[in-house]
XYZ file of C-alpha atoms in Angstrom:
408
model
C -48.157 -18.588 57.526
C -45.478 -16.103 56.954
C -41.857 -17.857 55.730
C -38.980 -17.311 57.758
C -36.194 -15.276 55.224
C -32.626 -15.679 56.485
C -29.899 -13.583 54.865
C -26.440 -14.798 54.776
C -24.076 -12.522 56.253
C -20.025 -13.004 55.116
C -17.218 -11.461 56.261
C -13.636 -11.608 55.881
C -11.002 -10.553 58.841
C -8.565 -9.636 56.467
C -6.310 -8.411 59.076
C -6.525 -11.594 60.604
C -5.835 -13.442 57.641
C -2.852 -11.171 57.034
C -1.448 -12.232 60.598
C -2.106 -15.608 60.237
C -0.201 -15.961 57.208
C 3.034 -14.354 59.120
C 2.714 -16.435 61.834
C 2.288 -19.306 59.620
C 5.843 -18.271 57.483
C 7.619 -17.603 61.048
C 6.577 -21.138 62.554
C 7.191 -22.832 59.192
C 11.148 -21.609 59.310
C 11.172 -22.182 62.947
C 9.701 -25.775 62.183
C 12.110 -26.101 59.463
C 15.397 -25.410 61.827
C 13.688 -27.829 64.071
C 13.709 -30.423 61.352
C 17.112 -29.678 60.791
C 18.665 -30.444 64.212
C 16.553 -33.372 64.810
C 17.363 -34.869 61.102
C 20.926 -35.050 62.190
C 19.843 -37.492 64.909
C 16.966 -38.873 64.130
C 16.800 -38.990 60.160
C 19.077 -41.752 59.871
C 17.300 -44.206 62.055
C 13.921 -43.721 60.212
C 15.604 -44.202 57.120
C 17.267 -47.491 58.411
C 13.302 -48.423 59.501
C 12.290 -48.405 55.804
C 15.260 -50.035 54.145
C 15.126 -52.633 56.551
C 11.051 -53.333 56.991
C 9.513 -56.472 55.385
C 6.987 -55.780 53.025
C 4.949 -57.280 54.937
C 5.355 -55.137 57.871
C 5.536 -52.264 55.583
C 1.947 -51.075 56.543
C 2.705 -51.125 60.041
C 5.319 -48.961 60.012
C 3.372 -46.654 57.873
C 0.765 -46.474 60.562
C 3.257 -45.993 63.651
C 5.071 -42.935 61.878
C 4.379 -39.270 63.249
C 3.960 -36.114 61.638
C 7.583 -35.439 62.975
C 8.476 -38.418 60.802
C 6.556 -37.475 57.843
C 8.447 -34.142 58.043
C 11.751 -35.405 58.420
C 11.131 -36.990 55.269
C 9.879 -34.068 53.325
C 12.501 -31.848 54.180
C 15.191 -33.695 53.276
C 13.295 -35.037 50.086
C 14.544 -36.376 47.681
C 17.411 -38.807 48.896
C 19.272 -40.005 45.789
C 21.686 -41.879 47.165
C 19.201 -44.405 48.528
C 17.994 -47.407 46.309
C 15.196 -47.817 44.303
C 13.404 -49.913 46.633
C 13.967 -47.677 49.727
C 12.697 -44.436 47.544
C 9.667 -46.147 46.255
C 8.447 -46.660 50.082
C 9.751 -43.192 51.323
C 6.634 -41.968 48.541
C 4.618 -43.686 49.531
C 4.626 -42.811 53.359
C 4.361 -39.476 52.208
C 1.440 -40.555 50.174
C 0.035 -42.334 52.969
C 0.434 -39.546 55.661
C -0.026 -36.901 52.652
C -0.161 -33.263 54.083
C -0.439 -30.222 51.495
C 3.210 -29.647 52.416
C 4.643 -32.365 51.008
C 2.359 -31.535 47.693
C 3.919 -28.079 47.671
C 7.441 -29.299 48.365
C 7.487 -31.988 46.038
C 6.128 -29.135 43.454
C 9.192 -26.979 44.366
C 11.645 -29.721 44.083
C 10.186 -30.857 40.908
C 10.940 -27.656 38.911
C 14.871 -28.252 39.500
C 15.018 -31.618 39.099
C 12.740 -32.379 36.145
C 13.970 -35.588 35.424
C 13.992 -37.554 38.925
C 11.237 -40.370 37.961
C 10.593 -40.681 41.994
C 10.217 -36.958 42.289
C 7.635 -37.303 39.409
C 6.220 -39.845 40.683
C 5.755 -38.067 44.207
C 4.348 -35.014 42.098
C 1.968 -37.395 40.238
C 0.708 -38.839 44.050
C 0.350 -35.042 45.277
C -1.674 -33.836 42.321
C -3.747 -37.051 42.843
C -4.569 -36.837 46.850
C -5.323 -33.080 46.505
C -7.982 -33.781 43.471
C -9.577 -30.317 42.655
C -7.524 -28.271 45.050
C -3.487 -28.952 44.267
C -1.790 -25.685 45.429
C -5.212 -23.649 45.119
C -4.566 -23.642 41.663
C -7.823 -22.009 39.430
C -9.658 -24.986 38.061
C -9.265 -24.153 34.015
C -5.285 -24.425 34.838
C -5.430 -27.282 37.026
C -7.229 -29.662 34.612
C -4.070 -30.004 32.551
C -1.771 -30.675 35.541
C -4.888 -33.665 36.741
C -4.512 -35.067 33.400
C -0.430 -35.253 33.402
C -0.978 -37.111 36.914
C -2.953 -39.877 35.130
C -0.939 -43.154 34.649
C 1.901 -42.861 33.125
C 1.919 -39.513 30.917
C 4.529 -37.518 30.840
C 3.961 -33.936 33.112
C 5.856 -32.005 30.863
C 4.588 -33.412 27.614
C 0.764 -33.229 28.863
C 1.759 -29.443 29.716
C 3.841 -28.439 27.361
C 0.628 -29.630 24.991
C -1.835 -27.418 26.880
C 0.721 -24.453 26.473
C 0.532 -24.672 22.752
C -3.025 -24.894 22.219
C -4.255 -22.598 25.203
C -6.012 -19.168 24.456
C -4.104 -17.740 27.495
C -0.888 -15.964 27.134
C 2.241 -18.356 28.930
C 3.254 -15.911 31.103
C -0.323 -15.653 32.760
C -0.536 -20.114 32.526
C 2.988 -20.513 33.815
C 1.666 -17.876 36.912
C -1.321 -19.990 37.438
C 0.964 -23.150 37.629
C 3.288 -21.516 40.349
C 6.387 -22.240 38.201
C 9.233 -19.960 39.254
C 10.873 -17.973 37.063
C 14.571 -19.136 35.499
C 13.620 -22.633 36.762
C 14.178 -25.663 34.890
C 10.567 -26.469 34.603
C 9.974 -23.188 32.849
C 12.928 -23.268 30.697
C 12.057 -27.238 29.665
C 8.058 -25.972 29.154
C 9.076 -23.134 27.135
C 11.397 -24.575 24.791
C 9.116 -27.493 24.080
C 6.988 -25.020 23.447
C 8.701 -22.964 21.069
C 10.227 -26.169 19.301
C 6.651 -27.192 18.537
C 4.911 -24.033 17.106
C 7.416 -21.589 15.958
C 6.841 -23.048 12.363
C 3.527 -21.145 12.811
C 2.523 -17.684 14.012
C 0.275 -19.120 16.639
C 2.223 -18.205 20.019
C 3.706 -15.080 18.318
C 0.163 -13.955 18.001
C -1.263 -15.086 21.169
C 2.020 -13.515 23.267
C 3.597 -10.919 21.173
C 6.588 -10.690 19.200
C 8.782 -8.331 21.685
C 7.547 -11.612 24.696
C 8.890 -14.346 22.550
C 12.257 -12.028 21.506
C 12.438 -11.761 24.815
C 11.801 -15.738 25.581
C 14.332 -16.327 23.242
C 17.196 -14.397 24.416
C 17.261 -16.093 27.626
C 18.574 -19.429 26.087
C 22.100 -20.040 25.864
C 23.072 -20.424 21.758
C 22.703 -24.200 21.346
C 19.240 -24.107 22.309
C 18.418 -20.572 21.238
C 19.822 -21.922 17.567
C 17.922 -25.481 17.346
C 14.301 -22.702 17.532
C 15.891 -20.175 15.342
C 16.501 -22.711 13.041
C 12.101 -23.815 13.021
C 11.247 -20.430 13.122
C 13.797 -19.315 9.485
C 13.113 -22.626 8.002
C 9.379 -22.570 8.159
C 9.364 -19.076 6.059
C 10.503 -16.718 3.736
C 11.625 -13.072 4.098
C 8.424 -12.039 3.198
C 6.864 -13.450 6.784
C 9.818 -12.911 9.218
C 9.186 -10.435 12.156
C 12.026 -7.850 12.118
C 12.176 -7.935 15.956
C 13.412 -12.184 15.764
C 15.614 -11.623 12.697
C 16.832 -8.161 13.746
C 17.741 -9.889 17.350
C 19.326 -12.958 15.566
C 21.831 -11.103 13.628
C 22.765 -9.400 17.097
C 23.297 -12.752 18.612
C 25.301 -14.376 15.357
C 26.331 -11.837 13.976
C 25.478 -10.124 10.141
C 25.932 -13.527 7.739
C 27.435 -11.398 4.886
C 30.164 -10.701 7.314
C 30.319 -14.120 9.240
C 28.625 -16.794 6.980
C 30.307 -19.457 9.616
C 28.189 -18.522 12.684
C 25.183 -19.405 10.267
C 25.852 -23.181 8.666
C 23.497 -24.685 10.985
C 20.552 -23.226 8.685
C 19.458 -24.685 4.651
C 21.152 -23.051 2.050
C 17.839 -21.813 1.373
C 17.302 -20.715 4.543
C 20.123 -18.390 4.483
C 19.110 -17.007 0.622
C 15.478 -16.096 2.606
C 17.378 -14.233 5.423
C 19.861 -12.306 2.690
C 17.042 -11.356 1.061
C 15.561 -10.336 3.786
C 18.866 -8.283 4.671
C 18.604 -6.420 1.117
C 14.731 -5.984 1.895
C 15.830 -3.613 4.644
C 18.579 -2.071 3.139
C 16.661 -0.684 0.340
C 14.190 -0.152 2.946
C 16.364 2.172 4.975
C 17.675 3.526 1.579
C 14.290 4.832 0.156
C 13.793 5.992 3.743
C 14.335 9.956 2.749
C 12.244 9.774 -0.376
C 8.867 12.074 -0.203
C 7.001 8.578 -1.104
C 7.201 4.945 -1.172
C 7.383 4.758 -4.777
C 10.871 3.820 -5.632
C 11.114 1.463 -2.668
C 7.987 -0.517 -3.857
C 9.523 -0.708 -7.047
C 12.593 -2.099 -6.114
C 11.457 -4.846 -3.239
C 9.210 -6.567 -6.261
C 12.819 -7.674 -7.697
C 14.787 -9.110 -4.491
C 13.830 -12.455 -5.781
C 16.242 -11.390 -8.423
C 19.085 -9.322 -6.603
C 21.998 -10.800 -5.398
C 22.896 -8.030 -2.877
C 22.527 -4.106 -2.290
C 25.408 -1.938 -1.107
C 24.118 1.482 0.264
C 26.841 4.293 0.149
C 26.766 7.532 2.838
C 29.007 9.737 0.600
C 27.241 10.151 -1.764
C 24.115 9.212 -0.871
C 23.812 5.991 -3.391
C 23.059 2.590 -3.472
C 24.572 -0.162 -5.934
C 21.737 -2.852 -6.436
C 23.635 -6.131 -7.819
C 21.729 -8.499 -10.015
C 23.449 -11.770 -11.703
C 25.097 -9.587 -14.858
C 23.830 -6.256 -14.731
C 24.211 -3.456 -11.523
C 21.554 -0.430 -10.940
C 22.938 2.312 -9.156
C 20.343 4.723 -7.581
C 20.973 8.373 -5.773
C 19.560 8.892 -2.738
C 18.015 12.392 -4.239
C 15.291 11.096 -7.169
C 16.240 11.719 -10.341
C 17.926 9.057 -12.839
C 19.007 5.328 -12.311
C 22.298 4.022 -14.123
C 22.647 0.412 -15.532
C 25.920 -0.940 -15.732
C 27.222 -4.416 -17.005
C 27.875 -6.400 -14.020
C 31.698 -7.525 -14.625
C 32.666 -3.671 -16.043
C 30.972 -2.221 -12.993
C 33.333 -4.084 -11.063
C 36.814 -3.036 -12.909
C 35.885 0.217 -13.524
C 32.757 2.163 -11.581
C 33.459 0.501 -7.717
C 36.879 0.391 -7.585
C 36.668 4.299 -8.117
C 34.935 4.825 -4.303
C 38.235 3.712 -3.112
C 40.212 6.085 -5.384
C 41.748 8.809 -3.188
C 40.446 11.244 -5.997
C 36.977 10.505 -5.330
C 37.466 10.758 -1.580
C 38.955 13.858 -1.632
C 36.071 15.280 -3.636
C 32.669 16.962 -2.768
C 29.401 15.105 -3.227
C 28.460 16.307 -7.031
C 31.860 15.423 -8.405
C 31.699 12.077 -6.601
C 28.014 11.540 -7.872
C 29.811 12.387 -11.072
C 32.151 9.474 -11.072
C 29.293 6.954 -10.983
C 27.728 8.425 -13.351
C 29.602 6.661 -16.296
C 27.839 6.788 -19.618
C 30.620 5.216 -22.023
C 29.260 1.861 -23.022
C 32.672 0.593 -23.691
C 35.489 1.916 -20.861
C 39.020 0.134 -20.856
C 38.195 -2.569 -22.606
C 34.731 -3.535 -20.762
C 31.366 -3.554 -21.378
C 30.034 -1.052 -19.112
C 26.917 1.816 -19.183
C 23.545 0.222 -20.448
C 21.070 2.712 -20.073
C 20.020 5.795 -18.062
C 16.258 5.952 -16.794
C 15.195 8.792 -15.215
C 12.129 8.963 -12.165
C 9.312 11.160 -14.119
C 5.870 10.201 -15.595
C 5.023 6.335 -15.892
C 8.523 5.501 -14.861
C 7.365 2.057 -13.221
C 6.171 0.928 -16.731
C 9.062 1.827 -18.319
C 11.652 0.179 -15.870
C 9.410 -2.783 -16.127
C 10.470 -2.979 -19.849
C 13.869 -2.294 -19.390
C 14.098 -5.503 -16.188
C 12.123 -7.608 -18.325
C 14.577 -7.272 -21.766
C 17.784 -7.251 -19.054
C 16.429 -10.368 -17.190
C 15.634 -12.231 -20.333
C 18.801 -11.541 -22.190
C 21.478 -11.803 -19.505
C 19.606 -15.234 -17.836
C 17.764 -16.447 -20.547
């Protein structure tokens, strides 16, 4: 006997669903003017039904209420000036006479008013009536939004945790979720966010250093401060991203210039982010130089530097340790080593001197170039090492004996 084959044929009238969908929008405003003139009238009398309705007759009412009714009440959701009592039955009419519209509107209403415990709770009932299908939402993303529905958790807790330990990116969860951007839903998931996992490289990994920079910037300073603060605290210059730091000193401004805009971090915090700030600066500094050598040199001491003053004219840098200063030329050749205090009286004060600024760059190079190991009084030129052969070696020496005798 031969079996009878049947093939399934499927087709979609996009075109149709295209129209249906702008019908749909134009009757939805139309119904919403509607709702408007009629809530003028007939808004108040419902509402005077339900504050006034024994509890006991509660259920009939329920029952005897239209879809009109049921609209009225969505649309003009989520009447705080009414009592406890009278909100608590307005939810659950609409949980009773539940229509995907009053899931989506409560959704909507719920991302500007975050903390409204009858709005949550009306979210909660939504979430709970449309098991499996709440606003279409993909299944992987919905399961987090189920569970913040069950009992009494806390929706932005329970999603706030899924946003910190999800593989997806936020952007693409928050998308899934249907949160609008620059609402208070997304700002409140974000932050918590942030606040929980920027003492880790977790989220910066999974969305990108420029996304987060850019997360960040969109909080006013209080807030934007408070995550700064986990993110600095949690590290040392060696692990911050120059993006975050780089876009922090933009927003407080440089700390060697305005140490006030910076007292809400440790003190160690702030050492980490100066040396950090010298990291760069010798960074930039050793930028010109055929290799990386001197720089790599130089960044193995921060822990030891105190601060590093780059000059344009000439092309020099003063490196400041506790008692002793290194001045380096931007074209390879020799480093000088001065005592710390005569440095001060007697080498910097001279890049102020209207001689020196009136001369060209060799005679200027020439002024802090000072080899007299007593000038004026003060203890002043150390030692001259020059760049050539196994200079790392030797400096090595030379930092070691320096370190040792001026700290030990």
């Amino acid at each position: 006997m031969n079996s009878l084959r049947f093939f399934v044929f499927s087709f979609t009238p996009k075109k149709l669903v295209e129209q249906r969908v702008l019908v749909q929008t134009e009757f939805s405003d139309t119904e919403k003017n509607v709702m408007r003139k009629r809530s003028k009238i007939n808004l108040p009398k419902l509402l005077e039904k339900i504050r006034t309705v024994s509890n006991r007759s509660f259920p009939d009412l329920i029952a005897s209420l239209s879809r009109m009714d049921v609209l009225l009440l969505i649309y003009e959701y989520p009447f705080h000036e009414e009592s406890n009592e009278t909100r608590r039955r307005i939810n659950e009419i609409l949980s009773s006479k539940y229509t995907s519209l009053v899931g989506r509107t409560a959704w909507h209403l719920f991302q500007q008013d975050i903390k409204d415990a009858y709005l949550q709770d009306l979210v909660k009932k939504s979430i709970n009536r449309e098991r499996g299908f709440f606003l279409h939402i993909d299944e992987k993303f919905l399961r987090p939004l189920e569970r913040s529905a069950e009992g009494n958790r806390n929706i932005i807790k329970e999603l706030t945790n899924f946003l910190i330990h999800a593989t997806y990116k936020t952007s693409q969860i928050l998308s899934h979720w249907k949160v609008k951007e620059g609402s208070v839903l997304e700002d409140k998931l974000v932050f918590e966010m942030l606040s929980s996992s920027l003492h880790n490289d977790s989220i910066l990994k999974r969305d990108g250093i420029s996304c987060v920079a850019k997360i960040l910037d969109k909080f006013p300073m209080n807030e934007y401060k408070s995550l700064i603060k986990i993110y600095i605290e949690s590290r040392d210059h060696k692990s911050f991203h120059y993006e975050l730091l780089n876009q922090a000193i933009q927003r407080l401004h440089n700390p060697t210039d305005r140490i006030d805009d910076w007292t809400f971090l440790t003190n160690q915090a702030l050492e980490q982010i100066n040396r950090w700030l010298m990291f760069n600066k010798l960074k930039k500094f050793f930028d010109s130089d055929t290799n990386s050598k001197r720089f790599d040199y130089w960044k193995r001491y921060i822990d030891y530097m105190e601060s590093v003053m780059p000059l344009k004219n000439p092309f020099a840098a003063f490196i400041y340790f506790k008692n002793f200063v290194v001045v380096e030329f931007g074209e390879m050749g020799a480093a000088y080593f001065y005592h710390k205090e005569g440095f001060e009286e007697v080498i910097y004060p001279r890049i102020n001197d209207y001689r020196f600024k009136n001369r060209g760059k060799s005679a200027r190079e020439s002024m802090l170039k000072e080899t007299d190991s007593v000038f004026s009084g003060y203890e002043l030129f150390i030692v001259k090492m020059e760049h050539r052969g196994s200079w790392p070696y030797r400096f090595d020496v030379k930092m070691r004996d320096l370190l040792i005798e001026f700290n030990g």
